[in-house]
Coordinates of C-alpha atoms in Angstrom, one line a residue:
X252 CA 87.0 177.6 50.0
X253 CA 85.8 174.0 50.1
X254 CA 87.4 173.4 53.3
X255 CA 85.5 176.4 54.9
X256 CA 82.2 175.1 53.5
X257 CA 82.9 171.5 54.9
X258 CA 83.7 173.0 58.4
X259 CA 80.3 175.1 58.4
X260 CA 78.4 172.1 57.3
X261 CA 79.9 169.9 60.2
X262 CA 79.1 172.4 62.8
X263 CA 75.6 172.6 61.4
X264 CA 75.1 169.1 61.5
X265 CA 75.8 168.9 65.3
X266 CA 73.7 171.9 65.6
X267 CA 70.9 170.1 63.7
X268 CA 71.2 167.3 65.8
X269 CA 71.2 169.2 69.1
X270 CA 68.3 171.1 68.1
X271 CA 66.0 167.8 67.2
X272 CA 67.1 166.5 70.4
X273 CA 66.4 169.2 72.5
X274 CA 63.1 169.9 70.6
X275 CA 61.8 166.3 71.4
X276 CA 63.1 165.7 74.9
X277 CA 62.6 169.3 76.0
X278 CA 58.8 169.4 74.5
X279 CA 58.1 166.1 76.4
X280 CA 59.4 167.7 79.4
X281 CA 57.5 170.7 79.1
X282 CA 54.0 168.8 78.4
X283 CA 54.8 166.7 81.5
X284 CA 55.3 169.9 83.7
X285 CA 52.3 171.3 82.4
X286 CA 50.2 168.2 83.0
X287 CA 51.7 168.3 86.4
X288 CA 50.6 172.1 87.0
X289 CA 47.1 171.4 85.5
X290 CA 46.7 168.4 88.2
X291 CA 48.1 171.0 90.9
X292 CA 46.2 174.0 89.8
X293 CA 45.4 174.8 93.4
X294 CA 48.6 173.7 94.9
X295 CA 51.5 175.8 95.8
X296 CA 52.7 178.4 93.1
X297 CA 56.3 177.3 93.9
X298 CA 55.7 173.7 92.6
X299 CA 54.3 174.9 89.4
X300 CA 57.2 177.5 88.8
X301 CA 59.6 174.4 89.2
X302 CA 57.7 172.5 86.5
X303 CA 58.1 175.1 84.0
X304 CA 62.0 175.5 85.0
X305 CA 62.7 171.6 84.5
X306 CA 61.1 172.1 81.1
X307 CA 63.0 174.7 79.9
X308 CA 66.1 173.5 81.5
X309 CA 65.8 170.3 79.7
X310 CA 65.5 172.1 76.4
X311 CA 68.8 173.8 77.0
X312 CA 70.7 170.9 78.3
X313 CA 69.6 168.4 75.6
X314 CA 70.7 171.0 73.0
X315 CA 74.6 170.1 73.8
X316 CA 76.6 169.9 70.4
X317 CA 78.4 166.8 71.3
X318 CA 76.5 163.3 69.9
X319 CA 74.1 162.8 67.0
X320 CA 70.8 161.8 67.5
X321 CA 69.9 159.2 65.0
X322 CA 66.8 160.1 62.8
X323 CA 65.6 157.7 60.4
X324 CA 66.2 159.1 56.7
X325 CA 68.0 162.0 57.6
X326 CA 71.9 162.4 57.5
X327 CA 73.4 164.9 59.6
X328 CA 76.9 167.1 58.9
X329 CA 76.0 167.7 55.0
X330 CA 75.6 165.8 52.0
X331 CA 78.2 163.1 51.1
X332 CA 81.4 164.4 49.5
X333 CA 80.8 164.6 45.5
X334 CA 83.1 162.2 43.4
X335 CA 85.6 164.3 41.9
X336 CA 85.5 165.1 38.3
X337 CA 87.8 163.5 35.9
X338 CA 89.2 165.3 33.1
X339 CA 91.2 164.1 30.0
X340 CA 93.6 166.2 28.7
X341 CA 95.6 165.5 25.4
X342 CA 99.2 166.4 26.0
X343 CA 100.8 165.8 23.0
X344 CA 102.2 163.2 20.5
X345 CA 104.4 160.3 20.6
X346 CA 105.6 156.8 18.8
X347 CA 104.3 153.9 19.9
X348 CA 105.9 150.5 19.1
X349 CA 103.6 147.5 18.9
X350 CA 105.0 144.0 18.8
X351 CA 105.3 142.8 15.4
X352 CA 104.7 146.2 13.9
X353 CA 106.5 149.1 12.6
X354 CA 106.7 152.6 14.4
X355 CA 103.1 154.7 14.4
X356 CA 102.1 157.7 15.1
X357 CA 99.9 157.9 18.4
X358 CA 98.5 160.4 21.2
X359 CA 99.1 160.4 24.8
X360 CA 96.5 161.5 27.4
X361 CA 96.7 162.4 31.1
X362 CA 93.8 161.9 33.6
X363 CA 93.2 164.7 35.8
X364 CA 91.1 164.4 38.8
X365 CA 90.0 168.1 40.0
X366 CA 88.8 169.3 43.5
X367 CA 85.1 168.5 44.1
X368 CA 83.0 171.5 44.7
X369 CA 81.4 171.6 48.2
X370 CA 77.9 173.0 48.5
X371 CA 76.3 174.3 51.6
X372 CA 73.9 171.9 53.3
X373 CA 70.5 172.3 53.9
X374 CA 71.4 172.2 58.1
X375 CA 73.5 175.1 57.4
X376 CA 70.7 177.1 55.9
X377 CA 68.7 176.3 58.7
X378 CA 71.1 177.0 61.3
X379 CA 71.6 180.6 59.7
X380 CA 67.8 181.0 59.7
X381 CA 68.0 180.0 63.4
X382 CA 70.8 182.8 64.3
X383 CA 68.8 185.4 62.6
X384 CA 65.8 184.5 65.0
X385 CA 68.4 184.3 67.9
X386 CA 69.4 187.8 67.0
X387 CA 65.9 189.2 67.0
X388 CA 65.2 187.5 70.2
X389 CA 68.5 188.9 72.0
X390 CA 67.6 192.3 70.8
X391 CA 64.1 192.1 72.3
X392 CA 65.5 191.0 75.7
X393 CA 68.2 194.0 75.6
X394 CA 65.3 196.3 74.9
X395 CA 63.2 194.9 77.9
X396 CA 66.1 195.2 79.9
X397 CA 66.9 199.1 79.1
X398 CA 62.9 199.6 79.4
X399 CA 63.2 198.2 82.9
X400 CA 66.1 200.3 83.8
X401 CA 64.4 203.5 82.6
X402 CA 61.3 202.6 84.7
X403 CA 63.3 202.4 87.9
X404 CA 65.1 205.5 87.3
X405 CA 62.1 207.4 86.6
X406 CA 60.2 206.0 89.5
X407 CA 60.5 207.5 93.1
X408 CA 62.0 205.6 96.0
X409 CA 59.9 205.4 99.1
X410 CA 62.0 205.5 102.2
X411 CA 59.4 205.3 104.9
X412 CA 55.8 204.5 105.4
X413 CA 53.3 201.6 105.2
X414 CA 55.0 200.4 101.9
X415 CA 58.3 200.2 103.5
X416 CA 57.0 198.8 106.9
X417 CA 55.3 195.8 105.1
X418 CA 58.4 195.1 102.9
X419 CA 60.5 194.9 106.1
X420 CA 58.0 192.7 107.8
X421 CA 58.3 190.3 104.9
X422 CA 61.9 190.5 104.6
X423 CA 62.5 189.1 108.2
X424 CA 59.7 186.7 107.7
X425 CA 61.2 185.1 104.4
X426 CA 64.8 185.7 105.3
X427 CA 65.7 187.4 101.7
X428 CA 67.6 190.6 101.0
X429 CA 65.4 193.9 101.6
X430 CA 64.6 195.4 98.0
X431 CA 64.1 199.1 97.2
X432 CA 60.5 200.3 97.1
X433 CA 59.5 202.8 94.4
X434 CA 56.5 204.4 93.1
X435 CA 55.4 206.0 89.9
X436 CA 55.1 203.2 87.3
X437 CA 51.7 201.9 85.7
X438 CA 51.8 198.3 87.0
X439 CA 53.7 196.6 89.9
X440 CA 56.8 194.7 88.6
X441 CA 59.8 193.2 90.1
X442 CA 63.2 194.2 88.5
X443 CA 66.7 194.3 89.2
X444 CA 68.5 190.9 89.5
X445 CA 71.5 192.5 91.1
X446 CA 69.8 195.3 92.9
X447 CA 66.1 194.1 93.1
X448 CA 63.4 196.6 93.5
X449 CA 59.6 196.6 93.7
X450 CA 58.2 199.2 91.3
X451 CA 54.6 200.3 92.2
X452 CA 52.0 202.4 90.9
X453 CA 51.1 205.5 93.0
X454 CA 48.1 205.2 95.4
X455 CA 48.9 201.9 97.1
X456 CA 50.6 203.7 100.1
X457 CA 48.0 203.1 102.6
X458 CA 45.5 200.4 101.1
X459 CA 45.5 196.8 101.8
X460 CA 45.6 196.5 98.2
X461 CA 49.3 197.7 98.5
X462 CA 49.9 195.3 101.0
X463 CA 48.7 192.3 99.0
X464 CA 50.8 193.5 95.9
X465 CA 53.8 193.9 97.9
X466 CA 53.6 190.4 99.3
X467 CA 52.9 189.3 95.9
X468 CA 56.4 190.6 94.4
X469 CA 58.3 189.6 97.8
X470 CA 57.0 186.3 96.8
X471 CA 58.5 186.4 93.5
X472 CA 61.9 187.7 95.3
X473 CA 61.8 184.6 97.6
X474 CA 61.5 182.0 94.9
X475 CA 64.5 183.6 93.2
X476 CA 62.3 184.2 89.9
X477 CA 64.5 187.1 88.8
X478 CA 67.3 184.8 88.2
X479 CA 65.5 182.0 87.0
X480 CA 63.6 184.4 84.6
X481 CA 67.1 184.2 82.6
X482 CA 66.8 180.6 82.0
X483 CA 63.0 181.0 80.7
X484 CA 64.6 183.9 78.5
X485 CA 67.2 181.9 77.1
X486 CA 64.9 178.9 76.2
X487 CA 62.6 181.4 74.6
X488 CA 65.5 183.0 72.4
X489 CA 67.3 179.7 71.7
X490 CA 64.1 177.8 70.8
X491 CA 62.0 180.5 69.2
X492 CA 60.7 178.0 66.5
X493 CA 59.4 175.5 69.1
X494 CA 55.5 176.0 69.6
X495 CA 55.4 174.8 73.1
X496 CA 57.8 177.3 74.4
X497 CA 55.1 180.1 73.7
X498 CA 51.9 178.2 75.4

């Protein structure tokens, strides 16, 4: 039992060191990225996207388990092993012969050192709370993915018309894979990281607004946002406790 507790405490110590390191370094990277984005508020959207990606990437890279970040006053890996308790056990009587004395009755004792009892470290409790938050966040991602799939199935694919023409025109200009164009949702969205599709509300087929919406979603596709969003999602799930990831 003690061996299992010590193993959990050891892993929790590495986890705690990684989380502190990642929170400090990643938080600094996010602040720097947001500062650059604020200065380039009217600059290219791609630059602002890369700043956010860099910050979230630093969060995940800095969270690696090997190595320990020294924090004054904090000992990682659980508390030091407790001194083993000592028990004095009477094992019987014997005759002792002292020099110059006659025989006398005495008692022999044995010193028994018991196994120390290991306790769960505070890092282990914190890691348990973190895992609970990660589980909730991962479940939310699964629900969001299922909702996107349901929206795609319930929408209607458009195979001809201005929307498809605009999409094909932008595909040639951007050099990206052509997505499906579907209508029948409440608001525009790009879904499907393996089979991309642009989902649009009905009524945009012959309007200039429809062309602008298609151009906006195609820009997301050209930047690879469908893939990069997984990085952002991983940062949110793993660092749900960090206030800067929600800003």
